[in-house]
């Protein structure tokens, strides 16, 4: 009994140390964003600044010569619309592949899975050419469409829809409900943790996406926060305090989304683990 308690304490100390180790870069980034430039690389590291310059640094980022607020708004718009569209499309596809019987369903799903095995970079040139043909180049709509159709989202949600007993679906069908009503009224509420998990992941992936905006956007007024940070860093590369202030501002929505949805994420991961 005593040895079990001791081992738990040791494991807790080790895990706490690992947690602090992984948090250190983030803490350093936040600390650097609050300091004057000359104190950023002080050694030993000072996580709590001795001289504060937080207001000046963040004012320079948000009210300086760069349209940081515009980049922020562009990212919020693209990310929210992509997330909502992708969740709806992936949920409906997952439900269709798991609960609607149609000829060639398994083969079609296999083809969908095969596309996931092809590196995304292999599609970039054809996508670029097609976007020029369809007039979607240099538009936020193009970015939203790129992220709205996800194989991993379809696969993830299909696995959860398969866990719903067919008796629920059949009972609803006997009562006269169609697939759309069953999908929205019965199936979706039962897989809510999985949908929340995928929505959070899709939000993070889209917000952090640097490659697609770099390739498919040209107008500076359409730049997302990732391109804005890159441009800001190119001009202010020697001012690490300003770059860290911009980086902290850029990740704030991710922290807020994760804090709000962490309960659903844990439930979704736990449910997925139980399903195996």
Short mmCIF file of N, CA, C and O in Angstrom, two decimals, residues 28-146:
data_model
loop_
_atom_site.label_atom_id
_atom_site.label_comp_id
_atom_site.label_asym_id
_atom_site.label_seq_id
_atom_site.Cartn_x
_atom_site.Cartn_y
_atom_site.Cartn_z
N UNK A 28 8.00 31.11 -22.17
CA UNK A 28 9.04 32.04 -22.63
C UNK A 28 8.48 33.01 -23.66
O UNK A 28 8.79 34.21 -23.66
N UNK A 29 7.63 32.50 -24.57
CA UNK A 29 7.05 33.34 -25.61
C UNK A 29 6.19 34.45 -24.98
O UNK A 29 6.29 35.62 -25.35
N UNK A 30 5.33 34.05 -24.03
CA UNK A 30 4.49 35.05 -23.36
C UNK A 30 5.35 36.06 -22.61
O UNK A 30 5.11 37.27 -22.68
N UNK A 31 6.36 35.55 -21.90
CA UNK A 31 7.25 36.44 -21.14
C UNK A 31 7.98 37.42 -22.05
O UNK A 31 8.05 38.62 -21.75
N UNK A 32 8.48 36.91 -23.19
CA UNK A 32 9.23 37.78 -24.10
C UNK A 32 8.34 38.87 -24.69
O UNK A 32 8.82 39.97 -24.99
N UNK A 33 7.05 38.55 -24.85
CA UNK A 33 6.14 39.56 -25.43
C UNK A 33 5.86 40.71 -24.47
O UNK A 33 5.32 41.73 -24.87
N UNK A 34 6.23 40.54 -23.20
CA UNK A 34 5.96 41.56 -22.19
C UNK A 34 7.19 42.38 -21.82
O UNK A 34 7.11 43.28 -20.99
N UNK A 35 8.34 42.06 -22.43
CA UNK A 35 9.61 42.68 -22.04
C UNK A 35 10.09 43.70 -23.07
O UNK A 35 9.70 43.64 -24.24
N UNK A 36 11.00 44.59 -22.65
CA UNK A 36 11.73 45.39 -23.65
C UNK A 36 12.69 44.48 -24.40
O UNK A 36 13.11 43.43 -23.89
N UNK A 37 13.08 44.87 -25.59
CA UNK A 37 13.88 44.01 -26.46
C UNK A 37 15.20 43.59 -25.81
O UNK A 37 15.64 42.45 -25.94
N UNK A 38 15.82 44.50 -25.07
CA UNK A 38 17.14 44.21 -24.50
C UNK A 38 17.09 43.13 -23.41
O UNK A 38 18.12 42.54 -23.08
N UNK A 39 15.90 42.86 -22.86
CA UNK A 39 15.78 41.87 -21.78
C UNK A 39 15.33 40.49 -22.27
O UNK A 39 15.23 39.55 -21.47
N UNK A 40 15.04 40.35 -23.57
CA UNK A 40 14.45 39.11 -24.06
C UNK A 40 15.39 37.92 -23.86
O UNK A 40 14.97 36.83 -23.44
N UNK A 41 16.70 38.11 -24.13
CA UNK A 41 17.64 37.00 -24.06
C UNK A 41 18.52 37.05 -22.81
O UNK A 41 19.64 36.55 -22.82
N UNK A 42 18.01 37.65 -21.75
CA UNK A 42 18.76 37.66 -20.48
C UNK A 42 18.98 36.23 -19.99
O UNK A 42 18.12 35.36 -20.14
N UNK A 43 20.15 36.00 -19.40
CA UNK A 43 20.44 34.68 -18.84
C UNK A 43 20.95 34.85 -17.40
O UNK A 43 21.84 35.69 -17.17
N UNK A 44 20.42 34.10 -16.42
CA UNK A 44 19.38 33.07 -16.56
C UNK A 44 18.03 33.65 -16.99
O UNK A 44 17.78 34.84 -16.83
N UNK A 45 17.19 32.77 -17.52
CA UNK A 45 15.91 33.20 -18.07
C UNK A 45 15.04 33.82 -16.99
O UNK A 45 14.91 33.28 -15.89
N UNK A 46 14.44 34.96 -17.32
CA UNK A 46 13.52 35.63 -16.39
C UNK A 46 12.10 35.52 -16.96
O UNK A 46 11.74 36.25 -17.88
N UNK A 47 11.33 34.58 -16.40
CA UNK A 47 9.96 34.43 -16.91
C UNK A 47 9.08 35.60 -16.49
O UNK A 47 8.14 35.97 -17.20
N UNK A 48 9.35 36.17 -15.32
CA UNK A 48 8.62 37.37 -14.88
C UNK A 48 9.50 38.59 -15.15
O UNK A 48 10.59 38.70 -14.58
N UNK A 49 9.08 39.44 -16.07
CA UNK A 49 9.95 40.58 -16.46
C UNK A 49 10.26 41.50 -15.29
O UNK A 49 9.41 41.75 -14.43
N UNK A 50 11.48 42.00 -15.26
CA UNK A 50 11.84 43.02 -14.27
C UNK A 50 11.40 44.40 -14.75
O UNK A 50 11.06 45.27 -13.95
N UNK A 51 11.43 44.58 -16.08
CA UNK A 51 10.92 45.81 -16.69
C UNK A 51 9.81 45.45 -17.67
O UNK A 51 10.03 44.59 -18.53
N UNK A 52 8.66 46.06 -17.50
CA UNK A 52 7.51 45.69 -18.34
C UNK A 52 7.39 46.64 -19.53
O UNK A 52 7.57 47.85 -19.41
N UNK A 53 7.07 46.03 -20.70
CA UNK A 53 6.79 46.84 -21.90
C UNK A 53 5.63 46.20 -22.69
O UNK A 53 5.62 46.20 -23.92
N UNK A 54 4.67 45.67 -21.94
CA UNK A 54 3.58 44.92 -22.58
C UNK A 54 2.70 45.83 -23.43
O UNK A 54 2.41 45.51 -24.59
N UNK A 55 2.29 46.97 -22.88
CA UNK A 55 1.36 47.85 -23.61
C UNK A 55 2.00 48.34 -24.90
O UNK A 55 1.38 48.33 -25.98
N UNK A 56 3.28 48.74 -24.82
CA UNK A 56 3.95 49.27 -26.01
C UNK A 56 4.08 48.18 -27.09
O UNK A 56 3.86 48.45 -28.27
N UNK A 57 4.46 46.95 -26.66
CA UNK A 57 4.65 45.88 -27.64
C UNK A 57 3.34 45.52 -28.34
O UNK A 57 3.28 45.40 -29.58
N UNK A 58 2.28 45.32 -27.56
CA UNK A 58 1.00 44.90 -28.16
C UNK A 58 0.37 46.06 -28.95
O UNK A 58 -0.33 45.82 -29.94
N UNK A 59 0.60 47.30 -28.52
CA UNK A 59 0.10 48.44 -29.31
C UNK A 59 0.80 48.50 -30.66
O UNK A 59 0.17 48.78 -31.69
N UNK A 60 2.11 48.24 -30.65
CA UNK A 60 2.86 48.25 -31.90
C UNK A 60 2.34 47.16 -32.86
O UNK A 60 2.26 47.37 -34.07
N UNK A 61 1.97 46.01 -32.30
CA UNK A 61 1.47 44.91 -33.15
C UNK A 61 0.08 45.25 -33.70
O UNK A 61 -0.18 45.10 -34.90
N UNK A 62 -0.82 45.69 -32.84
CA UNK A 62 -2.22 45.86 -33.25
C UNK A 62 -2.50 47.20 -33.91
O UNK A 62 -3.44 47.32 -34.69
N UNK A 63 -1.72 48.23 -33.57
CA UNK A 63 -2.01 49.57 -34.12
C UNK A 63 -0.84 50.12 -34.91
O UNK A 63 -0.76 51.32 -35.16
N UNK A 64 0.09 49.27 -35.31
CA UNK A 64 1.25 49.70 -36.07
C UNK A 64 0.91 49.83 -37.54
O UNK A 64 -0.25 49.97 -37.94
N UNK A 65 1.95 49.75 -38.37
CA UNK A 65 1.74 49.94 -39.82
C UNK A 65 1.08 48.74 -40.48
O UNK A 65 0.59 48.85 -41.60
N UNK A 66 1.06 47.58 -39.82
CA UNK A 66 0.46 46.39 -40.41
C UNK A 66 -1.01 46.28 -40.02
O UNK A 66 -1.40 46.66 -38.92
N UNK A 67 -1.81 45.72 -40.95
CA UNK A 67 -3.25 45.56 -40.70
C UNK A 67 -3.50 44.28 -39.93
O UNK A 67 -4.15 43.35 -40.42
N UNK A 68 -2.97 44.23 -38.71
CA UNK A 68 -3.08 43.00 -37.93
C UNK A 68 -4.53 42.63 -37.65
O UNK A 68 -4.91 41.47 -37.70
N UNK A 69 -5.35 43.65 -37.35
CA UNK A 69 -6.77 43.39 -37.08
C UNK A 69 -7.46 42.81 -38.31
O UNK A 69 -8.32 41.93 -38.18
N UNK A 70 -7.09 43.29 -39.50
CA UNK A 70 -7.69 42.76 -40.73
C UNK A 70 -7.28 41.30 -40.94
O UNK A 70 -8.13 40.46 -41.30
N UNK A 71 -6.00 41.00 -40.73
CA UNK A 71 -5.54 39.60 -40.86
C UNK A 71 -6.30 38.71 -39.87
O UNK A 71 -6.67 37.58 -40.18
N UNK A 72 -6.50 39.23 -38.68
CA UNK A 72 -7.20 38.48 -37.63
C UNK A 72 -8.64 38.20 -38.06
O UNK A 72 -9.13 37.08 -37.94
N UNK A 73 -9.31 39.23 -38.55
CA UNK A 73 -10.69 39.08 -38.98
C UNK A 73 -10.78 38.08 -40.15
O UNK A 73 -11.69 37.24 -40.19
N UNK A 74 -9.84 38.17 -41.09
CA UNK A 74 -9.84 37.23 -42.22
C UNK A 74 -9.71 35.79 -41.73
O UNK A 74 -10.39 34.88 -42.22
N UNK A 75 -8.82 35.56 -40.75
CA UNK A 75 -8.63 34.20 -40.23
C UNK A 75 -9.88 33.71 -39.51
O UNK A 75 -10.28 32.56 -39.64
N UNK A 76 -10.49 34.62 -38.72
CA UNK A 76 -11.71 34.22 -38.00
C UNK A 76 -12.81 33.83 -38.99
O UNK A 76 -13.48 32.80 -38.84
N UNK A 77 -12.98 34.63 -40.03
CA UNK A 77 -14.02 34.37 -41.02
C UNK A 77 -13.77 33.04 -41.74
O UNK A 77 -14.67 32.19 -41.81
N UNK A 78 -12.55 32.87 -42.25
CA UNK A 78 -12.24 31.64 -43.00
C UNK A 78 -12.34 30.42 -42.09
O UNK A 78 -12.91 29.38 -42.47
N UNK A 79 -11.82 30.53 -40.88
CA UNK A 79 -11.79 29.37 -39.98
C UNK A 79 -13.19 28.96 -39.53
O UNK A 79 -13.53 27.77 -39.54
N UNK A 80 -14.01 29.93 -39.15
CA UNK A 80 -15.36 29.58 -38.68
C UNK A 80 -16.20 28.97 -39.80
O UNK A 80 -16.86 27.93 -39.61
N UNK A 81 -16.17 29.59 -40.98
CA UNK A 81 -16.97 29.06 -42.10
C UNK A 81 -16.46 27.69 -42.54
O UNK A 81 -17.25 26.79 -42.85
N UNK A 82 -15.15 27.51 -42.55
CA UNK A 82 -14.59 26.20 -42.91
C UNK A 82 -14.99 25.14 -41.90
O UNK A 82 -15.38 24.03 -42.27
N UNK A 83 -14.91 25.49 -40.62
CA UNK A 83 -15.23 24.52 -39.58
C UNK A 83 -16.70 24.11 -39.64
O UNK A 83 -17.02 22.91 -39.62
N UNK A 84 -17.59 25.07 -39.75
CA UNK A 84 -19.03 24.75 -39.81
C UNK A 84 -19.35 23.90 -41.03
O UNK A 84 -20.04 22.87 -40.94
N UNK A 85 -18.83 24.31 -42.19
CA UNK A 85 -19.11 23.56 -43.43
C UNK A 85 -18.53 22.16 -43.36
O UNK A 85 -19.18 21.17 -43.74
N UNK A 86 -17.30 22.06 -42.87
CA UNK A 86 -16.65 20.75 -42.81
C UNK A 86 -17.36 19.80 -41.85
O UNK A 86 -17.48 18.61 -42.13
N UNK A 87 -17.81 20.33 -40.72
CA UNK A 87 -18.53 19.49 -39.75
C UNK A 87 -19.82 18.96 -40.37
O UNK A 87 -20.15 17.76 -40.25
N UNK A 88 -20.57 19.82 -41.05
CA UNK A 88 -21.82 19.38 -41.68
C UNK A 88 -21.56 18.35 -42.77
O UNK A 88 -22.19 17.29 -42.81
N UNK A 89 -20.60 18.64 -43.65
CA UNK A 89 -20.31 17.73 -44.76
C UNK A 89 -19.79 16.39 -44.24
O UNK A 89 -20.25 15.31 -44.67
N UNK A 90 -18.85 16.43 -43.31
CA UNK A 90 -18.25 15.19 -42.80
C UNK A 90 -19.28 14.37 -42.02
O UNK A 90 -19.29 13.14 -42.09
N UNK A 91 -20.15 15.06 -41.26
CA UNK A 91 -21.18 14.34 -40.50
C UNK A 91 -22.15 13.63 -41.44
O UNK A 91 -22.49 12.45 -41.24
N UNK A 92 -22.59 14.35 -42.47
CA UNK A 92 -23.54 13.74 -43.40
C UNK A 92 -22.89 12.59 -44.17
O UNK A 92 -23.52 11.55 -44.40
N UNK A 93 -21.63 12.78 -44.55
CA UNK A 93 -20.93 11.70 -45.26
C UNK A 93 -20.73 10.50 -44.34
O UNK A 93 -20.94 9.34 -44.76
N UNK A 94 -20.35 10.76 -43.09
CA UNK A 94 -20.16 9.66 -42.14
C UNK A 94 -21.45 8.90 -41.88
O UNK A 94 -21.46 7.67 -41.80
N UNK A 95 -22.54 9.65 -41.75
CA UNK A 95 -23.85 8.99 -41.55
C UNK A 95 -24.22 8.16 -42.78
O UNK A 95 -24.68 7.03 -42.66
N UNK A 96 -24.01 8.74 -43.96
CA UNK A 96 -24.36 8.02 -45.19
C UNK A 96 -23.58 6.72 -45.35
O UNK A 96 -24.14 5.68 -45.73
N UNK A 97 -22.29 6.78 -45.04
CA UNK A 97 -21.45 5.59 -45.21
C UNK A 97 -21.69 4.54 -44.11
O UNK A 97 -21.22 3.41 -44.24
N UNK A 98 -22.37 4.93 -43.05
CA UNK A 98 -22.56 3.96 -41.96
C UNK A 98 -24.00 3.48 -41.82
O UNK A 98 -24.23 2.34 -41.43
N UNK A 99 -24.99 4.33 -42.17
CA UNK A 99 -26.37 3.99 -41.87
C UNK A 99 -27.29 3.92 -43.09
O UNK A 99 -28.44 3.54 -42.96
N UNK A 100 -26.83 4.32 -44.24
CA UNK A 100 -27.66 4.25 -45.44
C UNK A 100 -27.10 3.18 -46.36
O UNK A 100 -25.94 3.27 -46.79
N UNK A 101 -27.91 2.19 -46.65
CA UNK A 101 -27.46 1.09 -47.51
C UNK A 101 -27.66 1.49 -48.98
O UNK A 101 -28.78 1.84 -49.38
N UNK A 102 -26.61 1.50 -49.74
CA UNK A 102 -26.71 1.75 -51.18
C UNK A 102 -25.64 0.93 -51.89
O UNK A 102 -24.62 0.55 -51.29
N UNK A 103 -25.89 0.68 -53.14
CA UNK A 103 -25.00 -0.17 -53.92
C UNK A 103 -23.61 0.47 -54.05
O UNK A 103 -23.50 1.65 -54.42
N UNK A 104 -22.60 -0.32 -53.75
CA UNK A 104 -21.22 0.17 -53.88
C UNK A 104 -20.77 1.02 -52.71
O UNK A 104 -19.76 1.74 -52.83
N UNK A 105 -21.48 0.97 -51.58
CA UNK A 105 -21.14 1.83 -50.44
C UNK A 105 -19.72 1.56 -49.94
O UNK A 105 -18.93 2.50 -49.75
N UNK A 106 -19.37 0.29 -49.72
CA UNK A 106 -18.06 -0.04 -49.17
C UNK A 106 -16.94 0.32 -50.14
O UNK A 106 -15.88 0.81 -49.74
N UNK A 107 -17.18 0.07 -51.44
CA UNK A 107 -16.15 0.38 -52.43
C UNK A 107 -15.95 1.89 -52.55
O UNK A 107 -14.82 2.38 -52.68
N UNK A 108 -17.05 2.63 -52.48
CA UNK A 108 -16.95 4.09 -52.54
C UNK A 108 -16.18 4.62 -51.33
O UNK A 108 -15.32 5.51 -51.46
N UNK A 109 -16.47 4.06 -50.16
CA UNK A 109 -15.75 4.51 -48.95
C UNK A 109 -14.27 4.16 -49.04
O UNK A 109 -13.41 4.93 -48.60
N UNK A 110 -13.97 3.00 -49.65
CA UNK A 110 -12.56 2.62 -49.83
C UNK A 110 -11.84 3.63 -50.74
O UNK A 110 -10.69 4.02 -50.47
N UNK A 111 -12.52 4.08 -51.79
CA UNK A 111 -11.93 5.08 -52.68
C UNK A 111 -11.66 6.38 -51.92
O UNK A 111 -10.61 7.02 -52.09
N UNK A 112 -12.62 6.75 -51.07
CA UNK A 112 -12.44 7.96 -50.25
C UNK A 112 -11.21 7.81 -49.36
O UNK A 112 -10.38 8.73 -49.23
N UNK A 113 -11.05 6.65 -48.74
CA UNK A 113 -9.89 6.42 -47.87
C UNK A 113 -8.58 6.44 -48.65
O UNK A 113 -7.56 6.93 -48.16
N UNK A 114 -8.61 5.93 -49.86
CA UNK A 114 -7.38 5.90 -50.68
C UNK A 114 -6.89 7.32 -50.96
O UNK A 114 -5.69 7.58 -50.98
N UNK A 115 -7.83 8.25 -51.16
CA UNK A 115 -7.40 9.63 -51.43
C UNK A 115 -6.63 10.22 -50.26
O UNK A 115 -5.82 11.13 -50.43
N UNK A 116 -6.89 9.69 -49.05
CA UNK A 116 -6.17 10.19 -47.87
C UNK A 116 -4.71 9.76 -47.88
O UNK A 116 -3.86 10.39 -47.24
N UNK A 117 -4.43 8.67 -48.59
CA UNK A 117 -3.06 8.16 -48.63
C UNK A 117 -2.17 8.92 -49.61
O UNK A 117 -0.96 8.72 -49.63
N UNK A 118 -2.79 9.75 -50.46
CA UNK A 118 -2.00 10.55 -51.40
C UNK A 118 -1.58 11.85 -50.70
O UNK A 118 -2.44 12.54 -50.13
N UNK A 119 -0.30 12.19 -50.70
CA UNK A 119 0.14 13.44 -50.03
C UNK A 119 -0.59 14.65 -50.58
O UNK A 119 -0.81 14.76 -51.79
N UNK A 120 -0.96 15.55 -49.66
CA UNK A 120 -1.69 16.75 -50.07
C UNK A 120 -0.92 17.56 -51.10
O UNK A 120 -1.51 18.18 -52.00
N UNK A 121 0.40 17.54 -51.00
CA UNK A 121 1.22 18.33 -51.92
C UNK A 121 1.04 17.87 -53.37
O UNK A 121 1.23 18.65 -54.31
N UNK A 122 0.67 16.57 -53.56
CA UNK A 122 0.49 16.06 -54.91
C UNK A 122 -0.71 16.69 -55.60
O UNK A 122 -0.78 16.70 -56.84
N UNK A 123 -1.66 17.22 -54.83
CA UNK A 123 -2.85 17.83 -55.41
C UNK A 123 -2.69 19.33 -55.68
O UNK A 123 -3.56 19.94 -56.30
N UNK A 124 -1.62 19.92 -55.19
CA UNK A 124 -1.54 21.38 -55.21
C UNK A 124 -1.56 21.96 -56.63
O UNK A 124 -2.29 22.92 -56.90
N UNK A 125 -0.79 21.36 -57.53
CA UNK A 125 -0.74 21.91 -58.90
C UNK A 125 -2.09 21.77 -59.59
O UNK A 125 -2.61 22.76 -60.16
N UNK A 126 -2.73 20.56 -59.60
CA UNK A 126 -4.07 20.47 -60.21
C UNK A 126 -5.08 21.41 -59.54
O UNK A 126 -5.89 22.03 -60.23
N UNK A 127 -5.01 21.52 -58.20
CA UNK A 127 -5.94 22.43 -57.52
C UNK A 127 -5.70 23.87 -57.94
O UNK A 127 -6.65 24.63 -58.18
N UNK A 128 -4.44 24.24 -58.06
CA UNK A 128 -4.12 25.61 -58.46
C UNK A 128 -4.68 25.91 -59.85
O UNK A 128 -5.30 26.96 -60.08
N UNK A 129 -4.49 24.97 -60.78
CA UNK A 129 -4.98 25.17 -62.16
C UNK A 129 -6.51 25.24 -62.17
O UNK A 129 -7.11 26.11 -62.82
N UNK A 130 -7.15 24.33 -61.44
CA UNK A 130 -8.62 24.31 -61.41
C UNK A 130 -9.18 25.59 -60.78
O UNK A 130 -10.18 26.13 -61.24
N UNK A 131 -8.52 26.06 -59.73
CA UNK A 131 -8.99 27.29 -59.09
C UNK A 131 -8.89 28.48 -60.04
O UNK A 131 -9.74 29.38 -60.01
N UNK A 132 -7.85 28.52 -60.87
CA UNK A 132 -7.74 29.60 -61.86
C UNK A 132 -8.87 29.48 -62.87
O UNK A 132 -9.43 30.48 -63.31
N UNK A 133 -9.20 28.24 -63.29
CA UNK A 133 -10.28 28.04 -64.26
C UNK A 133 -11.63 28.49 -63.69
O UNK A 133 -12.40 29.16 -64.36
N UNK A 134 -11.89 28.11 -62.43
CA UNK A 134 -13.20 28.37 -61.85
C UNK A 134 -13.32 29.75 -61.19
O UNK A 134 -14.35 30.09 -60.62
N UNK A 135 -12.27 30.53 -61.24
CA UNK A 135 -12.33 31.87 -60.65
C UNK A 135 -12.32 31.88 -59.14
O UNK A 135 -12.79 32.83 -58.53
N UNK A 136 -11.78 30.82 -58.53
CA UNK A 136 -11.73 30.75 -57.07
C UNK A 136 -10.38 31.16 -56.51
O UNK A 136 -10.19 31.19 -55.29
N UNK A 137 -9.44 31.48 -57.39
CA UNK A 137 -8.10 31.88 -56.94
C UNK A 137 -8.17 33.27 -56.32
O UNK A 137 -8.90 34.14 -56.80
N UNK A 138 -7.40 33.47 -55.25
CA UNK A 138 -7.35 34.75 -54.54
C UNK A 138 -8.72 35.13 -53.98
O UNK A 138 -9.14 36.28 -54.07
N UNK A 139 -9.42 34.14 -53.45
CA UNK A 139 -10.71 34.37 -52.80
C UNK A 139 -10.79 33.55 -51.52
O UNK A 139 -10.27 32.44 -51.46
N UNK A 140 -11.45 34.10 -50.52
CA UNK A 140 -11.64 33.33 -49.29
C UNK A 140 -12.52 32.12 -49.52
O UNK A 140 -12.36 31.09 -48.86
N UNK A 141 -13.46 32.22 -50.46
CA UNK A 141 -14.32 31.08 -50.77
C UNK A 141 -13.50 29.87 -51.20
O UNK A 141 -13.81 28.74 -50.83
N UNK A 142 -12.43 30.12 -51.95
CA UNK A 142 -11.56 29.02 -52.37
C UNK A 142 -10.92 28.33 -51.18
O UNK A 142 -10.86 27.09 -51.11
N UNK A 143 -10.42 29.12 -50.21
CA UNK A 143 -9.81 28.53 -49.02
C UNK A 143 -10.84 27.73 -48.22
O UNK A 143 -10.54 26.65 -47.70
N UNK A 144 -12.06 28.27 -48.11
CA UNK A 144 -13.10 27.59 -47.34
C UNK A 144 -13.45 26.25 -47.98
O UNK A 144 -13.58 25.23 -47.29
N UNK A 145 -13.55 26.23 -49.31
CA UNK A 145 -13.86 24.97 -50.00
C UNK A 145 -12.74 23.95 -49.83
O UNK A 145 -12.99 22.75 -49.70
N UNK A 146 -11.49 24.43 -49.82
CA UNK A 146 -10.36 23.51 -49.66
C UNK A 146 -10.44 22.74 -48.35
O UNK A 146 -10.10 21.55 -48.28
#
